[in-house]
Amino acid sequence: MKFKKFLLGSIVVVAACLLVACGSGKSASKDGSGDEVTITFWNGFTASDGEVLQKIVDEFNKTNDKNIKVEMDVMTWANLNEKLPPAISSNTAPDFFALNYVDYAQYVENGAVQPLDDFWKYDGVDKSDFTKTAIDLGIVNKEQYFIPMQVQGMYMYWNKDLFKKAGIDATKPPKTWDQLTEMAPKLADKGSNVSGFVFNKDGNAPLYNWMLANGGKLVNDDYTKSEFASPENLATLKAIQKMIYEEKAGPESISGAEMDNLMNAGQLALELNGPWLNNGLKANEINYGVTTLPQATENGEKTAILDGVGYAIPASTSSDKKEAIYEFLKYWNTTDVGKKWSIENGFPAYLNSVANDDEVKNNEIVSELSKQMDYAEPFLPGFTKISAINNDIINPLIEKLLAGDDPEKLMKDADKAINQLLSQ
């Protein structure tokens, strides 16, 4: 069923909740002497980052002075997006949840989440400590719907041992996309089952970053018309196909999870991925480096897409729970918690107090990834059609591109399909 069908009538449900104060929660006690307030929390942190998150939640439950208890339910992001819309419609949703940036705009469009502008006025919250781009990730139509939890992007990882084996300087990863396409085939070694570079068939994030660097666009500025069919985007598609299909830098059909497995096994020389890859590489004792994304030129304007995960409150959540939720969100956005999350998971900091912390500055991974925060920008903020475009148009295009289909035809067909979707 489609998202909108799940949410049909959700606004009526919300109105009824506000009239009868639906939900059994009580306001948080100011001195810790009142009844315990339990707030439920869904998220998709199923890997090692989920273990760090659980420790932070446990510490909050133990130390907060308002008798608040967070009960966390962890599932895959795919399952969360499948379960959440009907749960909001039927008033069985969690009190709050974490959501990927790319997914949340459709919830706003359908009235499924509450505006959170008043969080910035909540006692103890310092809005000036947040970077503007992190705040902007959660704004739709000039209202805040999503409070930062983490920021991220795509970064370039390289296996130093495989560079040395191929006779390439392990201290000099590619700095431009052209250098990447030239270097990747040289790093591939079929005899050792080593790939130079993998472009995963669900790799829309690397594609959009590459397009952006080359001056390409997906849609126009008001999201009403496709701009995918362009010389800039055609050049990007041809470069990807040449590297993978023609020069055999890596396999033609591989998922993102399979790509990570190759990198963690020491069988992939270069990978574009998010900060979550760090812990797996460390656990597998891979001799690796990580740096910011390649650019169009070494000395020109730098571009990168800023992504993230944020906290949202369903429209079905009772106002009785909001203070308790804000207490946890305030706790999350403290220097100590932000520092723990950045250092233990290798994520860039979005709080100024964390970015300026000496231990964070001296952390080689976090400090390197944080450089991209200086110029990264949200991609198509508030665009409600991006998930459908990714799943129904761009990901199938990538798979066909890697299999050798004509790039220009694929581009024009995708452009037409995007326009059809935008007209609905």
Short mmCIF file of C-alpha atoms in Angstrom, two decimals, residues 57-346:
data_model
loop_
_atom_site.label_atom_id
_atom_site.label_comp_id
_atom_site.label_asym_id
_atom_site.label_seq_id
_atom_site.Cartn_x
_atom_site.Cartn_y
_atom_site.Cartn_z
CA VAL A 57 19.97 5.51 26.41
CA ASP A 58 20.79 3.37 29.46
CA GLU A 59 22.87 6.19 30.93
CA PHE A 60 20.06 8.69 30.38
CA ASN A 61 17.56 6.35 32.04
CA LYS A 62 19.87 5.99 35.02
CA THR A 63 20.92 9.60 35.49
CA ASN A 64 18.04 11.87 34.45
CA ASP A 65 16.31 13.53 37.40
CA LYS A 66 12.78 13.53 35.99
CA ASN A 67 11.88 9.84 36.23
CA ILE A 68 11.97 9.41 32.46
CA LYS A 69 12.58 6.00 30.94
CA VAL A 70 13.29 5.54 27.23
CA GLU A 71 12.27 2.15 25.84
CA MET A 72 14.04 1.51 22.55
CA ASP A 73 12.89 -0.78 19.73
CA VAL A 74 15.54 -1.40 17.06
CA MET A 75 14.75 -2.70 13.58
CA THR A 76 16.15 -2.27 10.09
CA TRP A 77 15.48 1.08 8.44
CA ALA A 78 13.42 -0.71 5.79
CA ASN A 79 11.22 -2.31 8.44
CA LEU A 80 10.88 0.99 10.27
CA ASN A 81 9.63 2.76 7.13
CA GLU A 82 7.21 -0.11 6.51
CA LYS A 83 5.79 -0.19 10.03
CA LEU A 84 5.72 3.49 10.90
CA PRO A 85 3.01 4.93 8.57
CA PRO A 86 0.27 2.45 9.58
CA ALA A 87 1.34 2.76 13.22
CA ILE A 88 0.86 6.52 13.10
CA SER A 89 -2.55 6.13 11.44
CA SER A 90 -3.72 3.60 14.03
CA ASN A 91 -2.29 5.48 17.03
CA THR A 92 0.15 2.68 17.82
CA ALA A 93 3.32 4.52 16.81
CA PRO A 94 6.25 5.08 19.16
CA ASP A 95 6.40 8.36 21.06
CA PHE A 96 9.38 9.41 18.93
CA PHE A 97 11.66 7.90 16.32
CA ALA A 98 14.88 8.41 14.38
CA LEU A 99 14.61 8.71 10.62
CA ASN A 100 16.96 9.12 7.69
CA TYR A 101 16.92 12.52 6.08
CA VAL A 102 15.94 11.17 2.67
CA ASP A 103 12.74 9.64 4.09
CA TYR A 104 11.26 12.24 6.37
CA ALA A 105 9.83 14.85 3.95
CA GLN A 106 6.98 12.57 2.91
CA TYR A 107 5.93 12.26 6.56
CA VAL A 108 5.75 16.04 6.77
CA GLU A 109 3.73 16.26 3.58
CA ASN A 110 1.17 13.83 4.96
CA GLY A 111 0.80 15.50 8.36
CA ALA A 112 2.32 12.50 10.09
CA VAL A 113 4.83 14.36 12.27
CA GLN A 114 4.65 17.33 14.61
CA PRO A 115 6.52 20.60 14.10
CA LEU A 116 9.31 20.94 16.68
CA ASP A 117 10.20 24.65 16.52
CA ASP A 118 9.53 24.99 20.24
CA PHE A 119 12.45 22.65 20.99
CA TRP A 120 14.83 25.57 20.45
CA LYS A 121 13.10 27.42 23.30
CA TYR A 122 13.19 24.45 25.67
CA ASP A 123 15.07 25.09 28.89
CA GLY A 124 18.77 24.25 28.52
CA VAL A 125 18.84 23.96 24.71
CA ASP A 126 21.48 26.10 23.02
CA LYS A 127 20.56 26.49 19.36
CA SER A 128 23.76 28.45 18.67
CA ASP A 129 25.79 25.29 19.36
CA PHE A 130 24.29 23.58 16.29
CA THR A 131 25.74 24.12 12.82
CA LYS A 132 23.26 25.79 10.50
CA THR A 133 23.39 23.00 7.92
CA ALA A 134 22.49 20.39 10.55
CA ILE A 135 19.45 22.45 11.56
CA ASP A 136 18.51 23.01 7.92
CA LEU A 137 18.32 19.26 7.31
CA GLY A 138 15.14 19.18 9.38
CA ILE A 139 13.32 22.22 7.99
CA VAL A 140 10.38 22.00 5.61
CA ASN A 141 8.41 25.08 4.62
CA LYS A 142 10.31 27.12 7.22
CA GLU A 143 9.28 24.84 10.09
CA GLN A 144 11.48 22.45 12.08
CA TYR A 145 10.25 18.86 11.96
CA PHE A 146 13.41 16.96 12.72
CA ILE A 147 16.04 17.55 15.44
CA PRO A 148 19.62 16.50 14.57
CA MET A 149 20.85 13.14 15.81
CA GLN A 150 23.84 12.71 13.51
CA VAL A 151 25.17 14.13 10.27
CA GLN A 152 26.99 12.21 7.61
CA GLY A 153 27.87 12.02 3.97
CA MET A 154 29.78 9.86 1.55
CA TYR A 155 33.53 9.59 2.13
CA MET A 156 36.36 7.82 0.35
CA TYR A 157 38.00 4.80 1.95
CA TRP A 158 41.08 3.10 0.57
CA ASN A 159 43.00 -0.05 1.44
CA LYS A 160 46.62 0.99 1.85
CA ASP A 161 47.98 -2.54 1.47
CA LEU A 162 46.22 -3.01 -1.87
CA PHE A 163 47.58 0.35 -3.06
CA LYS A 164 51.12 -0.80 -2.22
CA LYS A 165 50.56 -4.16 -3.90
CA ALA A 166 49.48 -2.39 -7.10
CA GLY A 167 52.54 -0.13 -6.97
CA ILE A 168 50.50 2.99 -6.17
CA ASP A 169 51.47 5.45 -3.46
CA ALA A 170 49.29 4.55 -0.45
CA THR A 171 49.52 8.11 0.86
CA LYS A 172 47.92 9.60 -2.25
CA PRO A 173 44.31 8.53 -2.80
CA PRO A 174 42.47 10.09 -5.76
CA LYS A 175 41.46 13.70 -5.21
CA THR A 176 39.25 14.08 -8.29
CA TRP A 177 36.63 11.90 -9.94
CA ASP A 178 38.83 11.64 -13.04
CA GLN A 179 41.71 10.38 -10.92
CA LEU A 180 39.37 7.83 -9.34
CA THR A 181 38.28 6.45 -12.72
CA GLU A 182 41.91 6.25 -13.89
CA MET A 183 43.21 4.63 -10.70
CA ALA A 184 40.47 2.08 -10.00
CA PRO A 185 41.20 -0.34 -12.90
CA LYS A 186 44.91 -0.34 -12.00
CA LEU A 187 44.04 -1.49 -8.48
CA ALA A 188 41.93 -4.44 -9.66
CA ASP A 189 43.60 -7.87 -9.60
CA LYS A 190 41.47 -10.75 -10.87
CA GLY A 191 44.10 -13.29 -9.85
CA SER A 192 43.74 -12.26 -6.21
CA ASN A 193 40.00 -11.60 -6.47
CA VAL A 194 40.57 -7.91 -5.72
CA SER A 195 38.33 -5.15 -7.06
CA GLY A 196 39.68 -1.66 -7.63
CA PHE A 197 36.35 0.08 -7.09
CA VAL A 198 32.72 -0.93 -6.73
CA PHE A 199 29.72 1.09 -7.82
CA ASN A 200 26.88 -0.60 -6.01
CA LYS A 201 23.62 -1.06 -7.88
CA ASP A 202 21.76 0.85 -5.16
CA GLY A 203 24.38 3.60 -5.15
CA ASN A 204 22.27 6.69 -5.73
CA ALA A 205 24.19 8.69 -3.09
CA PRO A 206 27.59 8.29 -4.84
CA LEU A 207 25.89 9.06 -8.15
CA TYR A 208 24.33 12.29 -6.88
CA ASN A 209 27.61 13.45 -5.37
CA TRP A 210 29.42 12.77 -8.65
CA MET A 211 26.70 14.55 -10.63
CA LEU A 212 26.83 17.55 -8.31
CA ALA A 213 30.61 17.86 -8.68
CA ASN A 214 30.26 17.80 -12.46
CA GLY A 215 27.61 20.53 -12.43
CA GLY A 216 24.63 18.23 -12.98
CA LYS A 217 21.22 18.32 -11.32
CA LEU A 218 18.38 15.89 -10.69
CA VAL A 219 15.45 18.35 -10.75
CA ASN A 220 14.99 22.10 -11.01
CA ASP A 221 15.05 24.38 -7.98
CA ASP A 222 11.33 24.26 -7.29
CA TYR A 223 11.13 20.48 -7.81
CA THR A 224 8.62 20.73 -10.66
CA LYS A 225 10.71 19.49 -13.59
CA SER A 226 13.49 16.99 -14.19
CA GLU A 227 16.93 18.26 -15.17
CA PHE A 228 18.46 14.80 -15.27
CA ALA A 229 18.95 14.79 -19.04
CA SER A 230 22.01 17.00 -19.43
CA PRO A 231 25.52 16.84 -20.93
CA GLU A 232 26.99 16.97 -17.42
CA ASN A 233 25.02 13.97 -16.20
CA LEU A 234 25.68 12.03 -19.38
CA ALA A 235 29.43 12.51 -18.85
CA THR A 236 29.09 11.15 -15.30
CA LEU A 237 27.11 8.10 -16.42
CA LYS A 238 29.62 7.35 -19.18
CA ALA A 239 32.55 7.59 -16.75
CA ILE A 240 30.91 5.14 -14.36
CA GLN A 241 30.11 2.68 -17.12
CA LYS A 242 33.60 2.87 -18.62
CA MET A 243 35.23 2.20 -15.25
CA ILE A 244 33.03 -0.77 -14.27
CA TYR A 245 31.62 -2.33 -17.46
CA GLU A 246 34.46 -1.67 -19.89
CA GLU A 247 37.60 -1.55 -17.76
CA LYS A 248 36.38 -4.08 -15.18
CA ALA A 249 37.44 -2.16 -12.08
CA GLY A 250 34.82 -4.11 -10.12
CA PRO A 251 31.77 -6.35 -10.41
CA GLU A 252 28.82 -5.19 -12.53
CA SER A 253 26.04 -6.19 -10.12
CA ILE A 254 26.62 -5.86 -6.41
CA SER A 255 24.65 -4.45 -3.49
CA GLY A 256 25.92 -1.98 -0.94
CA ALA A 257 26.06 -4.67 1.74
CA GLU A 258 28.10 -6.94 -0.55
CA MET A 259 30.41 -4.03 -1.33
CA ASP A 260 31.05 -3.51 2.39
CA ASN A 261 31.81 -7.20 2.80
CA LEU A 262 34.50 -6.96 0.12
CA MET A 263 36.07 -3.96 1.82
CA ASN A 264 35.99 -5.64 5.22
CA ALA A 265 37.57 -8.75 3.72
CA GLY A 266 40.47 -6.80 2.23
CA GLN A 267 39.31 -7.44 -1.36
CA LEU A 268 38.34 -3.90 -2.36
CA ALA A 269 40.83 -1.06 -2.86
CA LEU A 270 38.49 1.96 -2.97
CA GLU A 271 35.00 2.50 -1.61
CA LEU A 272 32.62 5.43 -1.23
CA ASN A 273 30.48 5.06 1.87
CA GLY A 274 29.36 6.66 5.10
CA PRO A 275 31.10 6.87 8.48
CA TRP A 276 29.54 3.59 9.65
CA LEU A 277 32.12 1.69 7.58
CA ASN A 278 34.89 2.68 10.01
CA ASN A 279 33.99 0.27 12.79
CA GLY A 280 33.86 -2.73 10.46
CA LEU A 281 37.26 -1.92 8.98
CA LYS A 282 38.76 -1.54 12.44
CA ALA A 283 37.22 -4.81 13.62
CA ASN A 284 38.68 -6.61 10.59
CA GLU A 285 42.09 -4.98 11.09
CA ILE A 286 42.15 -3.47 7.59
CA ASN A 287 45.04 -1.07 6.99
CA TYR A 288 42.95 1.75 5.58
CA GLY A 289 42.66 5.48 5.15
CA VAL A 290 39.57 7.66 4.86
CA THR A 291 39.17 11.15 3.48
CA THR A 292 36.67 13.52 1.92
CA LEU A 293 34.99 12.90 -1.42
CA PRO A 294 36.76 13.41 -4.74
CA GLN A 295 36.03 16.70 -6.50
CA ALA A 296 35.74 17.88 -10.09
CA THR A 297 39.19 19.51 -9.83
CA GLU A 298 41.85 19.60 -7.13
CA ASN A 299 41.72 23.36 -6.57
CA GLY A 300 38.20 24.33 -7.63
CA GLU A 301 34.94 24.69 -5.76
CA LYS A 302 34.21 21.80 -3.42
CA THR A 303 30.85 20.08 -3.29
CA ALA A 304 29.34 17.29 -1.20
CA ILE A 305 25.91 16.21 -0.07
CA LEU A 306 25.12 16.47 3.63
CA ASP A 307 22.94 13.65 4.89
CA GLY A 308 21.84 12.75 8.35
CA VAL A 309 19.50 11.11 10.81
CA GLY A 310 17.19 13.09 13.03
CA TYR A 311 14.58 12.75 15.75
CA ALA A 312 10.91 13.24 14.94
CA ILE A 313 7.68 13.03 16.94
CA PRO A 314 4.66 11.40 15.29
CA ALA A 315 1.47 13.41 15.02
CA SER A 316 -0.17 10.71 17.14
CA THR A 317 2.05 11.32 20.18
CA SER A 318 0.27 12.92 23.13
CA SER A 319 1.40 16.35 24.27
CA ASP A 320 1.89 14.77 27.72
CA LYS A 321 5.00 13.02 26.39
CA LYS A 322 6.63 15.96 24.64
CA GLU A 323 8.52 17.34 27.65
CA ALA A 324 10.05 13.93 28.37
CA ILE A 325 11.06 13.53 24.72
CA TYR A 326 12.63 16.98 24.70
CA GLU A 327 14.60 16.08 27.83
CA PHE A 328 16.15 13.15 25.98
CA LEU A 329 16.79 15.20 22.83
CA LYS A 330 18.46 17.87 24.95
CA TYR A 331 20.59 15.18 26.62
CA TRP A 332 21.56 13.75 23.24
CA ASN A 333 22.70 17.16 22.06
CA THR A 334 25.12 17.76 24.91
CA THR A 335 28.85 17.98 24.33
CA ASP A 336 29.63 14.76 26.22
CA VAL A 337 27.10 12.63 24.33
CA GLY A 338 27.97 14.19 20.98
CA LYS A 339 31.63 13.54 21.63
CA LYS A 340 30.98 9.90 22.55
CA TRP A 341 28.88 9.33 19.41
CA SER A 342 31.44 10.97 17.10
CA ILE A 343 34.52 9.27 18.50
CA GLU A 344 33.11 5.76 19.02
CA ASN A 345 31.33 5.66 15.64
CA GLY A 346 33.63 7.89 13.59
#
